[in-house]
mmCIF file of C-alpha atoms in Angstrom:
data_model
loop_
_atom_site.group_PDB
_atom_site.id
_atom_site.type_symbol
_atom_site.label_atom_id
_atom_site.label_comp_id
_atom_site.label_asym_id
_atom_site.label_seq_id
_atom_site.Cartn_x
_atom_site.Cartn_y
_atom_site.Cartn_z
ATOM 1 C CA MET A 1 17.921 58.877 56.740
ATOM 2 C CA THR A 2 17.509 55.107 56.501
ATOM 3 C CA LEU A 3 14.498 52.967 55.774
ATOM 4 C CA HIS A 4 13.663 49.337 56.288
ATOM 5 C CA ARG A 5 11.279 47.524 54.024
ATOM 6 C CA THR A 6 10.411 43.962 53.209
ATOM 7 C CA VAL A 7 8.659 42.347 50.291
ATOM 8 C CA ARG A 8 6.230 39.928 51.887
ATOM 9 C CA GLY A 9 3.601 37.590 50.631
ATOM 10 C CA LEU A 10 5.347 34.764 48.801
ATOM 11 C CA ALA A 11 3.821 32.262 51.203
ATOM 12 C CA ALA A 12 3.837 28.492 51.361
ATOM 13 C CA VAL A 13 1.183 26.757 49.291
ATOM 14 C CA LEU A 14 0.301 23.075 48.898
ATOM 15 C CA ILE A 15 -0.597 22.051 45.385
ATOM 16 C CA VAL A 16 -1.979 18.725 44.228
ATOM 17 C CA ALA A 17 -1.443 18.400 40.521
ATOM 18 C CA GLY A 18 -2.225 15.847 37.908
ATOM 19 C CA ALA A 19 0.725 15.085 35.688
ATOM 20 C CA SER A 20 1.350 12.948 32.680
ATOM 21 C CA GLY A 21 2.463 9.478 33.603
ATOM 22 C CA ALA A 22 1.389 7.179 36.402
ATOM 23 C CA GLY A 23 -0.705 8.946 38.998
ATOM 24 C CA ALA A 24 -1.069 12.183 40.887
ATOM 25 C CA VAL A 25 1.739 14.419 42.015
ATOM 26 C CA THR A 26 1.743 16.416 45.255
ATOM 27 C CA CYS A 27 3.763 19.619 45.224
ATOM 28 C CA SER A 28 4.434 22.436 47.655
ATOM 29 C CA VAL A 29 5.921 25.836 46.914
ATOM 30 C CA ALA A 30 7.393 28.250 49.449
ATOM 31 C CA SER A 31 9.309 31.488 49.719
ATOM 32 C CA ALA A 32 10.420 33.267 52.871
ATOM 33 C CA GLY A 33 10.082 36.609 51.125
ATOM 34 C CA LEU A 34 12.726 39.083 50.093
ATOM 35 C CA SER A 35 14.239 41.772 52.302
ATOM 36 C CA PHE A 36 16.094 44.784 50.917
ATOM 37 C CA GLY A 37 17.373 45.989 54.284
ATOM 38 C CA GLN A 38 17.905 49.709 54.777
ATOM 39 C CA TYR A 39 17.297 52.138 51.922
ATOM 40 C CA ASN A 40 19.370 55.306 51.504
ATOM 41 C CA PRO A 41 17.662 57.780 49.119
ATOM 42 C CA PHE A 42 20.977 59.612 48.596
ATOM 43 C CA ARG A 43 22.836 56.535 47.373
ATOM 44 C CA GLY A 44 23.562 56.789 43.662
ATOM 45 C CA ALA A 45 23.141 53.086 42.959
ATOM 46 C CA PRO A 46 20.266 50.601 43.207
ATOM 47 C CA ASN A 47 19.912 48.333 46.231
ATOM 48 C CA ASP A 48 19.899 44.631 45.254
ATOM 49 C CA SER A 49 18.771 41.532 47.114
ATOM 50 C CA VAL A 50 18.259 37.839 46.330
ATOM 51 C CA GLY A 51 15.537 35.489 47.536
ATOM 52 C CA THR A 52 14.586 31.900 46.795
ATOM 53 C CA ILE A 53 11.435 30.090 45.702
ATOM 54 C CA THR A 54 11.420 26.369 46.543
ATOM 55 C CA LEU A 55 9.202 23.850 44.751
ATOM 56 C CA SER A 56 9.062 20.256 46.061
ATOM 57 C CA CYS A 57 7.084 17.459 44.415
ATOM 58 C CA SER A 58 6.483 13.812 45.201
ATOM 59 C CA GLY A 59 4.589 11.028 43.482
ATOM 60 C CA ALA A 60 5.166 7.870 41.528
ATOM 61 C CA SER A 61 8.722 7.420 40.286
ATOM 62 C CA GLY A 62 8.971 8.133 36.569
ATOM 63 C CA THR A 63 6.105 10.652 36.556
ATOM 64 C CA ASP A 64 6.770 13.724 34.400
ATOM 65 C CA VAL A 65 6.082 17.111 36.004
ATOM 66 C CA ALA A 66 5.996 20.343 33.958
ATOM 67 C CA TYR A 67 5.043 23.758 35.320
ATOM 68 C CA VAL A 68 5.269 27.535 34.991
ATOM 69 C CA VAL A 69 6.062 29.852 37.941
ATOM 70 C CA ARG A 70 4.460 33.316 37.842
ATOM 71 C CA ILE A 71 4.714 36.247 40.260
ATOM 72 C CA GLY A 72 1.786 38.670 40.383
ATOM 73 C CA PRO A 73 1.994 42.455 40.198
ATOM 74 C CA GLY A 74 1.442 43.316 43.868
ATOM 75 C CA ALA A 75 0.030 46.678 44.993
ATOM 76 C CA SER A 76 1.011 48.530 41.820
ATOM 77 C CA GLY A 77 -1.266 46.421 39.635
ATOM 78 C CA THR A 78 1.478 45.927 37.050
ATOM 79 C CA PRO A 79 4.519 43.648 37.276
ATOM 80 C CA THR A 80 6.592 46.059 35.166
ATOM 81 C CA ALA A 81 6.508 48.810 37.823
ATOM 82 C CA ARG A 82 6.087 47.278 41.295
ATOM 83 C CA VAL A 83 5.893 49.453 44.402
ATOM 84 C CA MET A 84 6.100 48.860 48.122
ATOM 85 C CA ARG A 85 3.975 51.092 50.314
ATOM 86 C CA SER A 86 4.406 52.426 53.817
ATOM 87 C CA ALA A 87 1.605 52.735 56.377
ATOM 88 C CA SER A 88 1.557 56.494 55.700
ATOM 89 C CA GLY A 89 1.035 55.980 51.957
ATOM 90 C CA TRP A 90 4.531 56.605 50.578
ATOM 91 C CA SER A 91 5.655 54.408 47.651
ATOM 92 C CA LEU A 92 9.071 52.876 46.984
ATOM 93 C CA GLY A 93 9.695 51.482 43.493
ATOM 94 C CA TYR A 94 11.267 48.051 43.114
ATOM 95 C CA ASN A 95 11.125 45.010 40.917
ATOM 96 C CA LEU A 96 11.875 41.295 40.749
ATOM 97 C CA TYR A 97 13.896 39.594 38.039
ATOM 98 C CA THR A 98 14.665 36.114 36.729
ATOM 99 C CA ASP A 99 18.329 36.908 35.998
ATOM 100 C CA PRO A 100 21.301 38.199 38.039
ATOM 101 C CA ALA A 101 21.755 41.132 35.628
ATOM 102 C CA ARG A 102 18.231 42.224 36.599
ATOM 103 C CA SER A 103 17.162 42.772 33.006
ATOM 104 C CA LEU A 104 14.240 40.287 32.748
ATOM 105 C CA VAL A 105 11.282 41.198 34.979
ATOM 106 C CA TRP A 106 9.695 38.147 36.651
ATOM 107 C CA GLY A 107 5.964 38.555 36.294
ATOM 108 C CA ASP A 108 2.895 36.851 34.928
ATOM 109 C CA GLY A 109 3.941 36.811 31.269
ATOM 110 C CA THR A 110 2.114 40.028 30.339
ATOM 111 C CA GLY A 111 3.636 43.347 29.294
ATOM 112 C CA GLY A 112 6.988 41.820 28.372
ATOM 113 C CA THR A 113 7.488 40.139 31.756
ATOM 114 C CA ARG A 114 8.978 36.655 32.030
ATOM 115 C CA VAL A 115 7.803 33.498 33.716
ATOM 116 C CA VAL A 116 9.971 30.560 34.733
ATOM 117 C CA ALA A 117 9.059 27.248 33.077
ATOM 118 C CA ASP A 118 10.624 23.960 34.093
ATOM 119 C CA ALA A 119 10.053 20.209 33.896
ATOM 120 C CA PHE A 120 11.511 17.066 35.427
ATOM 121 C CA THR A 121 10.823 13.378 35.939
ATOM 122 C CA LEU A 122 10.223 12.275 39.520
ATOM 123 C CA GLY A 123 12.706 9.884 41.087
ATOM 124 C CA GLY A 124 12.035 7.572 44.021
ATOM 125 C CA MET A 125 12.491 10.294 46.674
ATOM 126 C CA GLY A 126 10.682 13.124 44.892
ATOM 127 C CA GLN A 127 12.267 16.272 43.533
ATOM 128 C CA THR A 128 13.041 19.764 44.860
ATOM 129 C CA ARG A 129 13.892 22.746 42.689
ATOM 130 C CA ARG A 130 15.074 26.157 43.873
ATOM 131 C CA TYR A 131 14.788 29.356 41.866
ATOM 132 C CA GLN A 132 16.541 32.568 42.756
ATOM 133 C CA VAL A 133 14.531 35.790 42.703
ATOM 134 C CA PHE A 134 16.690 38.835 42.027
ATOM 135 C CA GLY A 135 15.244 42.003 43.575
ATOM 136 C CA ARG A 136 16.154 45.656 43.143
ATOM 137 C CA THR A 137 15.002 48.935 44.674
ATOM 138 C CA PHE A 138 15.813 51.897 42.484
ATOM 139 C CA GLU A 139 18.176 54.672 43.468
ATOM 140 C CA ARG A 140 17.384 58.236 44.573
ATOM 141 C CA GLN A 141 13.710 57.855 45.401
ATOM 142 C CA ASN A 142 12.335 60.594 47.629
ATOM 143 C CA VAL A 143 10.600 58.609 50.367
ATOM 144 C CA ALA A 144 9.861 59.096 54.052
ATOM 145 C CA PRO A 145 11.355 56.840 56.750
ATOM 146 C CA GLY A 146 9.225 53.806 57.526
ATOM 147 C CA VAL A 147 8.578 50.170 56.787
ATOM 148 C CA TYR A 148 7.703 49.487 53.157
ATOM 149 C CA SER A 149 6.113 46.244 51.991
ATOM 150 C CA ASP A 150 4.215 44.626 49.159
ATOM 151 C CA SER A 151 2.253 41.364 49.023
ATOM 152 C CA LEU A 152 2.621 39.272 45.907
ATOM 153 C CA VAL A 153 0.835 36.190 44.642
ATOM 154 C CA LEU A 154 3.125 33.366 43.598
ATOM 155 C CA SER A 155 1.397 30.887 41.287
ATOM 156 C CA VAL A 156 2.551 27.586 39.861
ATOM 157 C CA GLU A 157 0.633 26.228 36.896
ATOM 158 C CA PHE A 158 0.969 22.559 35.997
#
């Protein structure tokens, strides 16, 4: 039995932010989502995947930009135990992490979850930063075949 599921919902957003320094900064953030491919409930190991969040900002050269990137809980209501759901109501547990070892849950900063904070000074051509999102579905979950998905809110606070 194999399953296909996709984590969807990390969509493109345009953000206009005030920053310290000379003038306004315009930023956009995007993610194509994260796909885990096929899930085998008999496999004795987790299924890992990696996605990317891209943040691009432009404005006056020399302007300082500082921000925090948060990922909401999705359908489960808690970032510490995320679930994808199928159309028939089955749940598949997964989570997102800030580190390749998948030990630090990327969330909203509550319940022991981590956020990603960063800062930079704009150059003449603007600045783009990419952050990897490390995903994992957990092994040996008893789920029915189907497409599993979750929609998450990605927020950037300046």
